[in-house]
Amino acid sequence: DLPAGKLGRDFDGCGKVLYGVSGADFARAGAIQTDGNIVLLGNSANDIFVARLRPNGMLDAKFDADGYTVIDFAGQDNGYGIALHTDGTILGVGSTGNNDFAVARLKANGSLDTTFNTNGKSTLDFGESARAAVIQTDGFVVVAGDDSKDFSIARLASNGTLDTGFNSSGHSAVDFVGSKDAATALVIQSNGEVCAAGVANEDFGITCLGNSR
């Protein structure tokens, strides 16, 4: 067995790997699929970047042919959060260059899922940036971030459109105190309520919302 805290030689032979595509590349979020593959999300230059690695650290050539895909929304896009669905699809969230929520869904092969808002991408103009996402068992998606001053939480149907059954508009803003609240994490409780946590001015803030359908 590998000693605790030591680099694993089974991962790219040295326990670490470095990949670059274009300009300044960096990862902000990651998740592990049930088959052990690793999905990473972040930025490549001005676009959102999603890559999939095999358990040994090598890029998975079955994912968009070269192991990664780049998603363009508008201007300087940023990727912040990732969620995996049991059907193999991958949901990525972030911000567009127009300071809107950016939400994209990829098929298991790395291509945009055109059953999601017809082109695999959805832009929501009530927020500045989406930082986290969860996928419900029914395929509906909850995303959370900020609108430059408050927590901003939205629910989308599995086809990528806003779910008006959520607070009548598909969106809910939660104000704590001051002028800079931002949600950065999101979970769904066993009772179905959705809880978002983040920064409330200069403190830790958490809110839980009803999430019934």
PDB file of C-alpha atoms in Angstrom, residues 1-211:
ATOM      1  CA  ASP A   1       0.000   0.000   0.000  1.00  0.00           C
ATOM      2  CA  LEU A   2       1.057   3.566  -0.669  1.00  0.00           C
ATOM      3  CA  PRO A   3       2.254   5.323   2.519  1.00  0.00           C
ATOM      4  CA  ALA A   4      -0.200   7.989   3.652  1.00  0.00           C
ATOM      5  CA  GLY A   5       0.601  11.402   2.217  1.00  0.00           C
ATOM      6  CA  LYS A   6       3.073  10.117  -0.385  1.00  0.00           C
ATOM      7  CA  LEU A   7       2.712  10.737  -4.120  1.00  0.00           C
ATOM      8  CA  GLY A   8       1.023   7.832  -5.889  1.00  0.00           C
ATOM      9  CA  ARG A   9       3.176   6.305  -8.638  1.00  0.00           C
ATOM     10  CA  ASP A  10       0.082   4.888 -10.352  1.00  0.00           C
ATOM     11  CA  PHE A  11      -1.024   8.446 -11.191  1.00  0.00           C
ATOM     12  CA  ASP A  12       0.994   9.461 -14.276  1.00  0.00           C
ATOM     13  CA  GLY A  13       4.015   7.647 -12.873  1.00  0.00           C
ATOM     14  CA  CYS A  14       4.906  10.342 -10.357  1.00  0.00           C
ATOM     15  CA  GLY A  15       1.696  11.230  -8.510  1.00  0.00           C
ATOM     16  CA  LYS A  16       1.116  14.555 -10.283  1.00  0.00           C
ATOM     17  CA  VAL A  17       0.246  15.815 -13.741  1.00  0.00           C
ATOM     18  CA  LEU A  18       0.397  19.132 -15.563  1.00  0.00           C
ATOM     19  CA  TYR A  19      -1.738  20.038 -18.582  1.00  0.00           C
ATOM     20  CA  GLY A  20      -2.088  23.242 -20.562  1.00  0.00           C
ATOM     21  CA  VAL A  21      -4.148  24.189 -23.594  1.00  0.00           C
ATOM     22  CA  SER A  22      -4.034  27.914 -24.307  1.00  0.00           C
ATOM     23  CA  GLY A  23      -2.830  30.925 -22.350  1.00  0.00           C
ATOM     24  CA  ALA A  24      -3.517  30.864 -18.629  1.00  0.00           C
ATOM     25  CA  ASP A  25      -5.126  27.506 -17.802  1.00  0.00           C
ATOM     26  CA  PHE A  26      -6.327  26.494 -14.356  1.00  0.00           C
ATOM     27  CA  ALA A  27      -8.833  24.184 -12.666  1.00  0.00           C
ATOM     28  CA  ARG A  28     -11.285  25.321  -9.986  1.00  0.00           C
ATOM     29  CA  ALA A  29     -13.454  22.245  -9.429  1.00  0.00           C
ATOM     30  CA  GLY A  30     -13.323  18.496  -9.813  1.00  0.00           C
ATOM     31  CA  ALA A  31     -15.404  15.362  -9.369  1.00  0.00           C
ATOM     32  CA  ILE A  32     -14.817  11.623  -9.672  1.00  0.00           C
ATOM     33  CA  GLN A  33     -17.145   9.493 -11.782  1.00  0.00           C
ATOM     34  CA  THR A  34     -18.286   6.047 -10.691  1.00  0.00           C
ATOM     35  CA  ASP A  35     -15.742   4.443 -13.056  1.00  0.00           C
ATOM     36  CA  GLY A  36     -12.884   6.314 -11.385  1.00  0.00           C
ATOM     37  CA  ASN A  37     -12.402   8.879 -14.132  1.00  0.00           C
ATOM     38  CA  ILE A  38     -11.663  12.408 -12.911  1.00  0.00           C
ATOM     39  CA  VAL A  39     -13.514  15.416 -14.355  1.00  0.00           C
ATOM     40  CA  LEU A  40     -11.981  18.868 -13.925  1.00  0.00           C
ATOM     41  CA  LEU A  41     -13.464  22.290 -14.666  1.00  0.00           C
ATOM     42  CA  GLY A  42     -11.893  25.720 -14.851  1.00  0.00           C
ATOM     43  CA  ASN A  43     -10.567  28.093 -17.476  1.00  0.00           C
ATOM     44  CA  SER A  44      -8.519  28.003 -20.635  1.00  0.00           C
ATOM     45  CA  ALA A  45      -7.761  31.599 -21.626  1.00  0.00           C
ATOM     46  CA  ASN A  46     -11.203  33.246 -22.060  1.00  0.00           C
ATOM     47  CA  ASP A  47     -13.386  30.132 -22.030  1.00  0.00           C
ATOM     48  CA  ILE A  48     -14.656  27.461 -19.662  1.00  0.00           C
ATOM     49  CA  PHE A  49     -12.536  24.336 -19.776  1.00  0.00           C
ATOM     50  CA  VAL A  50     -13.606  20.767 -18.929  1.00  0.00           C
ATOM     51  CA  ALA A  51     -11.190  17.838 -18.977  1.00  0.00           C
ATOM     52  CA  ARG A  52     -11.490  14.177 -18.107  1.00  0.00           C
ATOM     53  CA  LEU A  53      -8.588  12.101 -16.852  1.00  0.00           C
ATOM     54  CA  ARG A  54      -8.374   8.366 -16.507  1.00  0.00           C
ATOM     55  CA  PRO A  55      -7.555   7.035 -13.030  1.00  0.00           C
ATOM     56  CA  ASN A  56      -3.887   6.856 -14.068  1.00  0.00           C
ATOM     57  CA  GLY A  57      -3.804  10.619 -14.732  1.00  0.00           C
ATOM     58  CA  MET A  58      -3.774  10.460 -18.520  1.00  0.00           C
ATOM     59  CA  LEU A  59      -6.259  12.460 -20.588  1.00  0.00           C
ATOM     60  CA  ASP A  60      -9.219  10.300 -21.627  1.00  0.00           C
ATOM     61  CA  ALA A  61      -9.286  10.245 -25.447  1.00  0.00           C
ATOM     62  CA  LYS A  62     -12.923   9.075 -25.340  1.00  0.00           C
ATOM     63  CA  PHE A  63     -13.835  12.551 -24.058  1.00  0.00           C
ATOM     64  CA  ASP A  64     -14.179  14.888 -27.040  1.00  0.00           C
ATOM     65  CA  ALA A  65     -11.387  12.956 -28.831  1.00  0.00           C
ATOM     66  CA  ASP A  66      -8.532  14.677 -26.981  1.00  0.00           C
ATOM     67  CA  GLY A  67      -9.599  14.500 -23.325  1.00  0.00           C
ATOM     68  CA  TYR A  68     -10.903  18.039 -22.958  1.00  0.00           C
ATOM     69  CA  THR A  69     -13.435  20.503 -24.319  1.00  0.00           C
ATOM     70  CA  VAL A  70     -13.621  24.291 -24.307  1.00  0.00           C
ATOM     71  CA  ILE A  71     -16.991  26.063 -23.919  1.00  0.00           C
ATOM     72  CA  ASP A  72     -17.455  29.623 -25.144  1.00  0.00           C
ATOM     73  CA  PHE A  73     -20.302  31.842 -23.910  1.00  0.00           C
ATOM     74  CA  ALA A  74     -19.353  35.523 -24.284  1.00  0.00           C
ATOM     75  CA  GLY A  75     -16.129  37.409 -23.633  1.00  0.00           C
ATOM     76  CA  GLN A  76     -14.183  36.401 -20.528  1.00  0.00           C
ATOM     77  CA  ASP A  77     -15.987  33.289 -19.303  1.00  0.00           C
ATOM     78  CA  ASN A  78     -15.090  31.601 -16.006  1.00  0.00           C
ATOM     79  CA  GLY A  79     -15.842  28.086 -14.784  1.00  0.00           C
ATOM     80  CA  TYR A  80     -16.429  27.585 -11.053  1.00  0.00           C
ATOM     81  CA  GLY A  81     -18.571  24.544 -10.247  1.00  0.00           C
ATOM     82  CA  ILE A  82     -19.268  21.037 -11.499  1.00  0.00           C
ATOM     83  CA  ALA A  83     -21.899  18.363 -10.883  1.00  0.00           C
ATOM     84  CA  LEU A  84     -22.198  14.840 -12.275  1.00  0.00           C
ATOM     85  CA  HIS A  85     -25.439  13.098 -13.215  1.00  0.00           C
ATOM     86  CA  THR A  86     -25.918   9.362 -12.845  1.00  0.00           C
ATOM     87  CA  ASP A  87     -26.559   9.117 -16.608  1.00  0.00           C
ATOM     88  CA  GLY A  88     -22.980  10.255 -17.296  1.00  0.00           C
ATOM     89  CA  THR A  89     -23.740  13.850 -18.271  1.00  0.00           C
ATOM     90  CA  ILE A  90     -21.621  16.628 -16.786  1.00  0.00           C
ATOM     91  CA  LEU A  91     -22.928  19.995 -15.639  1.00  0.00           C
ATOM     92  CA  GLY A  92     -20.601  22.978 -15.429  1.00  0.00           C
ATOM     93  CA  VAL A  93     -21.432  26.424 -14.074  1.00  0.00           C
ATOM     94  CA  GLY A  94     -19.682  29.761 -13.968  1.00  0.00           C
ATOM     95  CA  SER A  95     -19.960  33.245 -15.390  1.00  0.00           C
ATOM     96  CA  THR A  96     -20.001  34.837 -18.833  1.00  0.00           C
ATOM     97  CA  GLY A  97     -18.148  37.925 -19.946  1.00  0.00           C
ATOM     98  CA  ASN A  98     -21.468  39.768 -19.577  1.00  0.00           C
ATOM     99  CA  ASN A  99     -21.591  38.922 -15.848  1.00  0.00           C
ATOM    100  CA  ASP A 100     -24.394  36.385 -16.225  1.00  0.00           C
ATOM    101  CA  PHE A 101     -24.772  32.861 -14.885  1.00  0.00           C
ATOM    102  CA  ALA A 102     -23.274  30.358 -17.328  1.00  0.00           C
ATOM    103  CA  VAL A 103     -24.643  26.797 -17.244  1.00  0.00           C
ATOM    104  CA  ALA A 104     -23.561  24.073 -19.668  1.00  0.00           C
ATOM    105  CA  ARG A 105     -24.253  20.357 -19.916  1.00  0.00           C
ATOM    106  CA  LEU A 106     -21.992  17.888 -21.672  1.00  0.00           C
ATOM    107  CA  LYS A 107     -22.712  14.368 -22.790  1.00  0.00           C
ATOM    108  CA  ALA A 108     -20.545  11.577 -21.449  1.00  0.00           C
ATOM    109  CA  ASN A 109     -18.434  11.832 -24.623  1.00  0.00           C
ATOM    110  CA  GLY A 110     -17.613  15.498 -23.959  1.00  0.00           C
ATOM    111  CA  SER A 111     -19.850  17.097 -26.576  1.00  0.00           C
ATOM    112  CA  LEU A 112     -22.479  19.693 -25.684  1.00  0.00           C
ATOM    113  CA  ASP A 113     -25.825  18.093 -24.846  1.00  0.00           C
ATOM    114  CA  THR A 114     -28.300  19.688 -27.267  1.00  0.00           C
ATOM    115  CA  THR A 115     -31.286  18.424 -25.245  1.00  0.00           C
ATOM    116  CA  PHE A 116     -30.274  21.092 -22.711  1.00  0.00           C
ATOM    117  CA  ASN A 117     -31.640  24.452 -23.916  1.00  0.00           C
ATOM    118  CA  THR A 118     -31.183  23.325 -27.590  1.00  0.00           C
ATOM    119  CA  ASN A 119     -27.435  24.044 -27.685  1.00  0.00           C
ATOM    120  CA  GLY A 120     -26.137  22.611 -24.406  1.00  0.00           C
ATOM    121  CA  LYS A 121     -25.749  26.055 -22.824  1.00  0.00           C
ATOM    122  CA  SER A 122     -27.978  28.328 -20.765  1.00  0.00           C
ATOM    123  CA  THR A 123     -27.289  31.958 -19.820  1.00  0.00           C
ATOM    124  CA  LEU A 124     -29.211  33.431 -16.878  1.00  0.00           C
ATOM    125  CA  ASP A 125     -29.132  37.207 -16.568  1.00  0.00           C
ATOM    126  CA  PHE A 126     -30.192  37.588 -12.931  1.00  0.00           C
ATOM    127  CA  GLY A 127     -26.774  36.772 -11.490  1.00  0.00           C
ATOM    128  CA  GLU A 128     -23.151  37.766 -11.754  1.00  0.00           C
ATOM    129  CA  SER A 129     -21.624  34.316 -11.443  1.00  0.00           C
ATOM    130  CA  ALA A 130     -22.754  30.778 -10.620  1.00  0.00           C
ATOM    131  CA  ARG A 131     -20.388  29.076  -8.187  1.00  0.00           C
ATOM    132  CA  ALA A 132     -22.031  25.739  -7.380  1.00  0.00           C
ATOM    133  CA  ALA A 133     -24.606  23.285  -8.704  1.00  0.00           C
ATOM    134  CA  VAL A 134     -26.429  20.130  -7.696  1.00  0.00           C
ATOM    135  CA  ILE A 135     -28.467  17.739  -9.836  1.00  0.00           C
ATOM    136  CA  GLN A 136     -31.656  16.385  -8.320  1.00  0.00           C
ATOM    137  CA  THR A 137     -32.737  12.772  -8.742  1.00  0.00           C
ATOM    138  CA  ASP A 138     -35.420  13.937 -11.199  1.00  0.00           C
ATOM    139  CA  GLY A 139     -32.800  15.640 -13.378  1.00  0.00           C
ATOM    140  CA  PHE A 140     -33.704  19.176 -12.345  1.00  0.00           C
ATOM    141  CA  VAL A 141     -30.715  21.412 -11.627  1.00  0.00           C
ATOM    142  CA  VAL A 142     -30.164  23.916  -8.806  1.00  0.00           C
ATOM    143  CA  VAL A 143     -27.416  26.507  -9.228  1.00  0.00           C
ATOM    144  CA  ALA A 144     -26.183  29.109  -6.768  1.00  0.00           C
ATOM    145  CA  GLY A 145     -23.907  32.113  -6.861  1.00  0.00           C
ATOM    146  CA  ASP A 146     -24.332  35.845  -6.523  1.00  0.00           C
ATOM    147  CA  ASP A 147     -25.933  38.812  -8.251  1.00  0.00           C
ATOM    148  CA  SER A 148     -23.172  41.187  -7.113  1.00  0.00           C
ATOM    149  CA  LYS A 149     -24.847  41.816  -3.735  1.00  0.00           C
ATOM    150  CA  ASP A 150     -27.022  38.830  -2.643  1.00  0.00           C
ATOM    151  CA  PHE A 151     -27.111  35.046  -2.764  1.00  0.00           C
ATOM    152  CA  SER A 152     -28.647  34.081  -6.106  1.00  0.00           C
ATOM    153  CA  ILE A 153     -30.263  30.642  -6.436  1.00  0.00           C
ATOM    154  CA  ALA A 154     -32.088  29.224  -9.441  1.00  0.00           C
ATOM    155  CA  ARG A 155     -33.703  25.955 -10.449  1.00  0.00           C
ATOM    156  CA  LEU A 156     -33.744  24.687 -14.016  1.00  0.00           C
ATOM    157  CA  ALA A 157     -35.755  21.884 -15.544  1.00  0.00           C
ATOM    158  CA  SER A 158     -33.791  18.991 -17.033  1.00  0.00           C
ATOM    159  CA  ASN A 159     -34.132  20.620 -20.467  1.00  0.00           C
ATOM    160  CA  GLY A 160     -32.251  23.727 -19.303  1.00  0.00           C
ATOM    161  CA  THR A 161     -35.167  26.146 -18.977  1.00  0.00           C
ATOM    162  CA  LEU A 162     -35.988  28.023 -15.776  1.00  0.00           C
ATOM    163  CA  ASP A 163     -38.443  26.154 -13.560  1.00  0.00           C
ATOM    164  CA  THR A 164     -41.167  28.637 -12.640  1.00  0.00           C
ATOM    165  CA  GLY A 165     -42.338  26.282  -9.902  1.00  0.00           C
ATOM    166  CA  PHE A 166     -39.367  27.564  -7.903  1.00  0.00           C
ATOM    167  CA  ASN A 167     -40.368  30.862  -6.253  1.00  0.00           C
ATOM    168  CA  SER A 168     -42.728  31.583  -9.199  1.00  0.00           C
ATOM    169  CA  SER A 169     -39.845  32.781 -11.363  1.00  0.00           C
ATOM    170  CA  GLY A 170     -37.246  30.029 -11.200  1.00  0.00           C
ATOM    171  CA  HIS A 171     -35.007  32.271  -9.127  1.00  0.00           C
ATOM    172  CA  SER A 172     -34.617  33.424  -5.539  1.00  0.00           C
ATOM    173  CA  ALA A 173     -32.350  36.148  -4.127  1.00  0.00           C
ATOM    174  CA  VAL A 174     -31.392  36.019  -0.443  1.00  0.00           C
ATOM    175  CA  ASP A 175     -30.012  39.111   1.294  1.00  0.00           C
ATOM    176  CA  PHE A 176     -28.062  38.753   4.535  1.00  0.00           C
ATOM    177  CA  VAL A 177     -26.308  42.006   5.375  1.00  0.00           C
ATOM    178  CA  GLY A 178     -24.205  44.575   3.609  1.00  0.00           C
ATOM    179  CA  SER A 179     -23.703  44.732  -0.122  1.00  0.00           C
ATOM    180  CA  LYS A 180     -21.673  41.638  -0.907  1.00  0.00           C
ATOM    181  CA  ASP A 181     -23.250  38.248  -0.215  1.00  0.00           C
ATOM    182  CA  ALA A 182     -22.245  35.332  -2.435  1.00  0.00           C
ATOM    183  CA  ALA A 183     -23.118  31.631  -2.365  1.00  0.00           C
ATOM    184  CA  THR A 184     -20.217  29.309  -3.102  1.00  0.00           C
ATOM    185  CA  ALA A 185     -21.520  25.876  -2.052  1.00  0.00           C
ATOM    186  CA  LEU A 186     -24.797  24.019  -2.457  1.00  0.00           C
ATOM    187  CA  VAL A 187     -26.345  20.824  -1.048  1.00  0.00           C
ATOM    188  CA  ILE A 188     -29.764  19.179  -0.992  1.00  0.00           C
ATOM    189  CA  GLN A 189     -30.937  17.858   2.375  1.00  0.00           C
ATOM    190  CA  SER A 190     -32.721  14.542   2.846  1.00  0.00           C
ATOM    191  CA  ASN A 191     -36.014  16.456   3.259  1.00  0.00           C
ATOM    192  CA  GLY A 192     -35.520  18.003  -0.185  1.00  0.00           C
ATOM    193  CA  GLU A 193     -34.629  21.501   0.981  1.00  0.00           C
ATOM    194  CA  VAL A 194     -31.748  23.148  -0.853  1.00  0.00           C
ATOM    195  CA  CYS A 195     -29.090  24.850   1.281  1.00  0.00           C
ATOM    196  CA  ALA A 196     -26.587  27.373  -0.046  1.00  0.00           C
ATOM    197  CA  ALA A 197     -23.553  28.553   1.904  1.00  0.00           C
ATOM    198  CA  GLY A 198     -21.012  31.261   1.272  1.00  0.00           C
ATOM    199  CA  VAL A 199     -19.932  34.691   2.393  1.00  0.00           C
ATOM    200  CA  ALA A 200     -22.327  37.240   3.907  1.00  0.00           C
ATOM    201  CA  ASN A 201     -20.464  40.537   3.925  1.00  0.00           C
ATOM    202  CA  GLU A 202     -17.484  39.347   5.971  1.00  0.00           C
ATOM    203  CA  ASP A 203     -19.157  36.428   7.749  1.00  0.00           C
ATOM    204  CA  PHE A 204     -20.185  32.871   6.968  1.00  0.00           C
ATOM    205  CA  GLY A 205     -23.746  32.696   5.645  1.00  0.00           C
ATOM    206  CA  ILE A 206     -26.070  29.775   4.973  1.00  0.00           C
ATOM    207  CA  THR A 207     -29.676  29.649   3.847  1.00  0.00           C
ATOM    208  CA  CYS A 208     -32.093  26.782   3.226  1.00  0.00           C
ATOM    209  CA  LEU A 209     -35.013  27.043   0.817  1.00  0.00           C
ATOM    210  CA  GLY A 210     -38.020  24.885   0.111  1.00  0.00           C
ATOM    211  CA  ASN A 211     -37.484  22.817  -3.011  1.00  0.00           C
TER     212      ASN A 211
END
